[in-house]
Tab-separated table of C-alpha atoms in Angstrom:
chain	number	residue	atom	x	y	z
E	1	MET	CA	-39.578	-14.410	-3.904
E	2	SER	CA	-40.380	-14.019	-7.629
E	3	ARG	CA	-43.130	-11.792	-8.698
E	4	THR	CA	-45.656	-12.959	-11.288
E	5	PRO	CA	-46.209	-10.413	-14.132
E	6	SER	CA	-49.521	-8.720	-13.818
E	7	VAL	CA	-52.256	-9.055	-16.420
E	8	ALA	CA	-51.725	-5.461	-17.427
E	9	ALA	CA	-48.058	-6.101	-18.155
E	10	ARG	CA	-48.817	-9.101	-20.346
E	11	VAL	CA	-51.375	-7.128	-22.359
E	12	ALA	CA	-48.916	-4.305	-22.800
E	13	ARG	CA	-46.240	-6.614	-24.202
E	14	ARG	CA	-48.696	-8.196	-26.711
E	15	THR	CA	-49.792	-4.775	-27.885
E	16	LEU	CA	-46.344	-3.278	-28.192
E	17	ALA	CA	-44.763	-6.207	-30.094
E	18	PRO	CA	-46.594	-5.629	-33.436
E	19	VAL	CA	-46.073	-1.888	-33.117
E	20	LEU	CA	-42.344	-2.351	-32.642
E	21	ALA	CA	-42.204	-4.697	-35.676
E	22	MET	CA	-43.968	-2.097	-37.848
E	23	LEU	CA	-41.550	0.579	-36.646
E	24	VAL	CA	-38.573	-1.613	-37.530
E	25	LEU	CA	-39.923	-2.332	-41.023
E	26	THR	CA	-40.681	1.353	-41.553
E	27	GLY	CA	-37.194	2.269	-40.473
E	28	LEU	CA	-35.757	-0.159	-43.018
E	29	GLY	CA	-37.930	1.293	-45.789
E	30	VAL	CA	-39.901	-1.911	-46.254
E	31	SER	CA	-43.567	-2.576	-45.567
E	32	PRO	CA	-45.714	-5.666	-46.198
E	33	ALA	CA	-47.736	-3.809	-48.860
E	34	SER	CA	-44.591	-2.769	-50.764
E	35	ALA	CA	-42.864	-6.163	-50.869
E	36	HIS	CA	-41.778	-7.582	-54.229
E	37	ASN	CA	-44.281	-9.624	-56.229
E	38	VAL	CA	-43.880	-13.389	-56.020
E	39	LEU	CA	-44.634	-15.639	-59.008
E	40	ARG	CA	-47.141	-18.254	-57.910
E	41	SER	CA	-47.825	-20.252	-61.101
E	42	THR	CA	-47.725	-20.178	-64.900
E	43	ASP	CA	-49.982	-21.549	-67.619
E	44	PRO	CA	-48.530	-23.590	-69.299
E	45	ALA	CA	-46.447	-24.708	-66.347
E	46	ASP	CA	-42.672	-24.531	-66.595
E	47	GLY	CA	-41.317	-27.784	-68.103
E	48	SER	CA	-44.775	-29.102	-69.010
E	49	THR	CA	-45.853	-30.778	-72.266
E	50	VAL	CA	-49.062	-29.699	-74.017
E	51	ALA	CA	-50.839	-31.000	-77.112
E	52	THR	CA	-50.483	-27.717	-79.026
E	53	ALA	CA	-49.184	-24.259	-78.208
E	54	PRO	CA	-51.892	-22.244	-76.377
E	55	ALA	CA	-53.409	-18.957	-77.500
E	56	GLN	CA	-51.762	-17.170	-74.556
E	57	VAL	CA	-49.272	-17.554	-71.711
E	58	THR	CA	-50.457	-16.479	-68.237
E	59	LEU	CA	-48.355	-15.646	-65.171
E	60	THR	CA	-50.026	-15.516	-61.749
E	61	PHE	CA	-48.440	-13.494	-58.887
E	62	ASP	CA	-49.276	-13.002	-55.254
E	63	GLN	CA	-50.406	-9.435	-55.966
E	64	ALA	CA	-51.179	-7.164	-58.894
E	65	ALA	CA	-48.302	-6.009	-61.081
E	66	VAL	CA	-47.675	-2.660	-62.774
E	67	ALA	CA	-48.118	-2.340	-66.557
E	68	ILE	CA	-45.139	-0.021	-67.058
E	69	GLY	CA	-42.061	-2.122	-67.841
E	70	THR	CA	-44.004	-5.401	-67.938
E	71	GLU	CA	-43.155	-7.538	-70.976
E	72	ILE	CA	-43.504	-11.196	-72.024
E	73	VAL	CA	-41.703	-12.607	-75.090
E	74	VAL	CA	-42.600	-16.058	-76.445
E	75	GLN	CA	-40.143	-17.708	-78.845
E	76	ALA	CA	-41.169	-20.654	-81.071
E	77	PRO	CA	-38.938	-23.716	-81.649
E	78	ASP	CA	-37.818	-22.292	-85.006
E	79	GLY	CA	-36.628	-19.051	-83.406
E	80	ARG	CA	-39.584	-16.848	-84.392
E	81	ILE	CA	-41.175	-14.487	-81.891
E	82	VAL	CA	-44.837	-15.531	-81.768
E	83	SER	CA	-46.033	-13.259	-78.941
E	84	THR	CA	-48.146	-10.354	-80.190
E	85	GLY	CA	-49.562	-7.175	-78.682
E	86	GLU	CA	-49.133	-5.841	-75.160
E	87	PRO	CA	-49.441	-7.932	-71.984
E	88	VAL	CA	-52.873	-7.866	-70.334
E	89	LEU	CA	-52.944	-7.299	-66.559
E	90	ALA	CA	-56.008	-8.518	-64.641
E	91	ASP	CA	-55.977	-8.705	-60.838
E	92	SER	CA	-52.818	-10.671	-60.005
E	93	THR	CA	-52.331	-12.214	-63.489
E	94	VAL	CA	-50.328	-11.075	-66.522
E	95	SER	CA	-51.245	-12.680	-69.897
E	96	GLN	CA	-49.521	-12.527	-73.284
E	97	ALA	CA	-51.267	-13.476	-76.563
E	98	ILE	CA	-49.643	-15.855	-79.077
E	99	THR	CA	-50.408	-15.987	-82.797
E	100	GLY	CA	-49.118	-17.355	-86.111
E	101	GLU	CA	-47.928	-20.740	-87.341
E	102	LEU	CA	-47.007	-22.657	-84.180
E	103	PRO	CA	-44.890	-25.759	-84.871
E	104	ALA	CA	-44.308	-28.661	-82.533
E	105	GLY	CA	-41.320	-28.373	-80.222
E	106	THR	CA	-40.063	-26.440	-77.189
E	107	TYR	CA	-41.225	-22.843	-76.610
E	108	THR	CA	-39.265	-20.379	-74.465
E	109	VAL	CA	-41.000	-17.636	-72.461
E	110	GLN	CA	-38.953	-14.720	-71.128
E	111	TRP	CA	-40.840	-12.363	-68.821
E	112	ARG	CA	-40.223	-9.149	-66.948
E	113	VAL	CA	-42.825	-7.737	-64.578
E	114	THR	CA	-42.827	-4.551	-62.523
E	115	SER	CA	-43.799	-5.262	-58.913
E	116	ALA	CA	-46.293	-3.198	-56.992
E	117	ASP	CA	-43.383	-1.501	-55.188
E	118	GLY	CA	-41.834	-0.511	-58.541
E	119	HIS	CA	-39.037	-3.076	-58.558
E	120	PRO	CA	-38.695	-5.214	-61.725
E	121	LEU	CA	-38.811	-8.999	-61.628
E	122	SER	CA	-37.717	-11.272	-64.461
E	123	GLY	CA	-37.555	-14.952	-65.235
E	124	GLU	CA	-37.779	-17.619	-67.901
E	125	LEU	CA	-39.841	-20.744	-68.423
E	126	ALA	CA	-40.333	-23.326	-71.172
E	127	PHE	CA	-42.972	-25.766	-72.354
E	128	THR	CA	-43.197	-28.314	-75.187
E	129	ALA	CA	-45.949	-28.734	-77.781
E	130	THR	CA	-46.320	-32.201	-79.306
E	131	ASP	CA	-48.329	-31.098	-82.364
E	132	ALA	CA	-48.318	-28.062	-84.640
E	133	THR	CA	-51.203	-25.611	-84.877
E	134	ALA	CA	-52.071	-22.168	-86.249
E	135	ILE	CA	-53.691	-19.297	-84.328
E	136	GLY	CA	-55.012	-16.175	-86.008
E	137	VAL	CA	-53.783	-17.147	-89.467
E	138	GLU	CA	-55.030	-19.462	-92.178
E	139	PRO	CA	-53.000	-22.658	-92.715
E	140	ALA	CA	-50.688	-22.583	-95.693
E	141	PRO	CA	-52.294	-24.099	-98.791
E	142	VAL	CA	-51.088	-27.512	-99.820
E	143	GLU	CA	-49.470	-27.400	-103.242
E	144	THR	CA	-50.726	-30.020	-105.677
E	145	ALA	CA	-49.054	-30.964	-108.947
E	146	GLU	CA	-51.047	-29.941	-111.990
E	147	PRO	CA	-51.797	-32.761	-114.444
E	148	ALA	CA	-49.810	-32.644	-117.674
E	149	ALA	CA	-51.692	-31.253	-120.641
E	150	GLU	CA	-52.883	-33.994	-122.973
E	151	GLU	CA	-51.665	-33.804	-126.553
E	152	PRO	CA	-54.483	-33.686	-129.100
E	153	SER	CA	-54.949	-37.015	-130.854
E	154	PRO	CA	-54.938	-37.061	-134.679
E	155	GLU	CA	-58.365	-36.772	-136.200
E	156	VAL	CA	-59.685	-39.950	-137.834
E	157	THR	CA	-62.404	-39.629	-140.413
E	158	THR	CA	-64.958	-42.391	-140.251
E	159	PHE	CA	-67.946	-43.050	-142.455
E	160	THR	CA	-71.265	-43.732	-140.931
E	161	GLU	CA	-73.952	-45.858	-142.488
E	162	THR	CA	-75.615	-42.793	-143.970
E	163	GLU	CA	-72.411	-41.446	-145.472
E	164	GLU	CA	-71.032	-42.886	-148.726
E	165	PRO	CA	-67.765	-41.977	-150.380
E	166	ALA	CA	-68.143	-39.717	-153.405
E	167	ALA	CA	-68.302	-41.597	-156.713
E	168	ALA	CA	-65.264	-41.259	-158.932
E	169	ASP	CA	-65.676	-39.060	-161.988
E	170	THR	CA	-65.627	-41.431	-164.977
E	171	SER	CA	-66.873	-38.975	-167.525
E	172	ALA	CA	-63.382	-38.589	-168.999
E	173	ALA	CA	-63.042	-42.341	-169.697
E	174	GLU	CA	-66.472	-42.714	-171.329
E	175	PRO	CA	-66.694	-41.741	-175.061
E	176	ASP	CA	-69.221	-39.245	-176.267
E	177	ASP	CA	-72.358	-40.601	-177.889
E	178	ASP	CA	-71.722	-38.476	-181.043
E	179	GLY	CA	-68.139	-39.726	-181.771
E	180	LEU	CA	-66.066	-42.954	-182.058
E	181	SER	CA	-63.665	-44.183	-179.524
E	182	THR	CA	-59.980	-44.748	-180.371
E	183	ALA	CA	-60.414	-48.529	-180.343
E	184	GLN	CA	-63.240	-48.322	-182.843
E	185	VAL	CA	-61.188	-46.112	-185.187
E	186	VAL	CA	-58.270	-48.524	-185.039
E	187	GLY	CA	-60.542	-51.487	-185.726
E	188	ILE	CA	-62.097	-49.825	-188.775
E	189	GLY	CA	-58.672	-48.920	-190.143
E	190	ALA	CA	-57.486	-52.502	-189.771
E	191	LEU	CA	-60.609	-53.766	-191.500
E	192	VAL	CA	-60.101	-51.393	-194.398
E	193	MET	CA	-56.501	-52.482	-194.788
E	194	ALA	CA	-57.488	-56.149	-194.715
E	195	VAL	CA	-60.135	-55.597	-197.388
E	196	GLY	CA	-57.692	-53.678	-199.527
E	197	ALA	CA	-55.059	-56.398	-199.222
E	198	GLY	CA	-57.606	-59.063	-200.177
E	199	ALA	CA	-58.648	-57.088	-203.230
E	200	LEU	CA	-55.036	-56.678	-204.276
E	201	VAL	CA	-54.369	-60.430	-204.011
E	202	ALA	CA	-57.469	-61.220	-206.025
E	203	LEU	CA	-56.426	-58.788	-208.740
E	204	ARG	CA	-52.998	-60.382	-209.054
E	205	LEU	CA	-54.498	-63.838	-209.306
E	206	ARG	CA	-56.702	-62.723	-212.164
E	207	GLN	CA	-53.746	-61.241	-213.986
E	208	ARG	CA	-51.829	-64.537	-213.769
E	209	ARG	CA	-54.688	-66.516	-215.121
E	210	ARG	CA	-54.749	-64.418	-218.239
């Protein structure tokens, strides 16, 4: 005839089971508090597409990480490292700031975090930005072509209604009031010669008549 376990026996088994499990874990050198950290989520999410690259990348774990040995490197599509400063640990999150000229394209995030039990964890994720942006720096100035220098136009002198051209100096062409002009001298000479010739002809005529 089978015997039904007493209530005391059932209580004893329920009490001893967790204790035995803790002893086994302790013997193996592992405890629930010292288990490795587990990555729960990332922002941006792995494989996601965002409008522009964010100001920081954040990793969320199941428990707090250790700062020593923790590192996050963010690489831009053109190969530049755009992560700056040290990672910031807050509760169960680890954040890494991003700065600089951030072009459109795929960004790669490589991370290494020290778990609470001292063991390192590492991984990689990627996200894509559809547009470029700039964080912490001024955008590069847009170069504009300078207009060509205008050549000076030749000066043109114009006369206004109040300005009159200077009168030509005609004093050299006008004769002095006290003397005779060349034309007058020539005319007098010709007159004298004509009178002399007439007198000579008259004299000869008189001589013939005699």
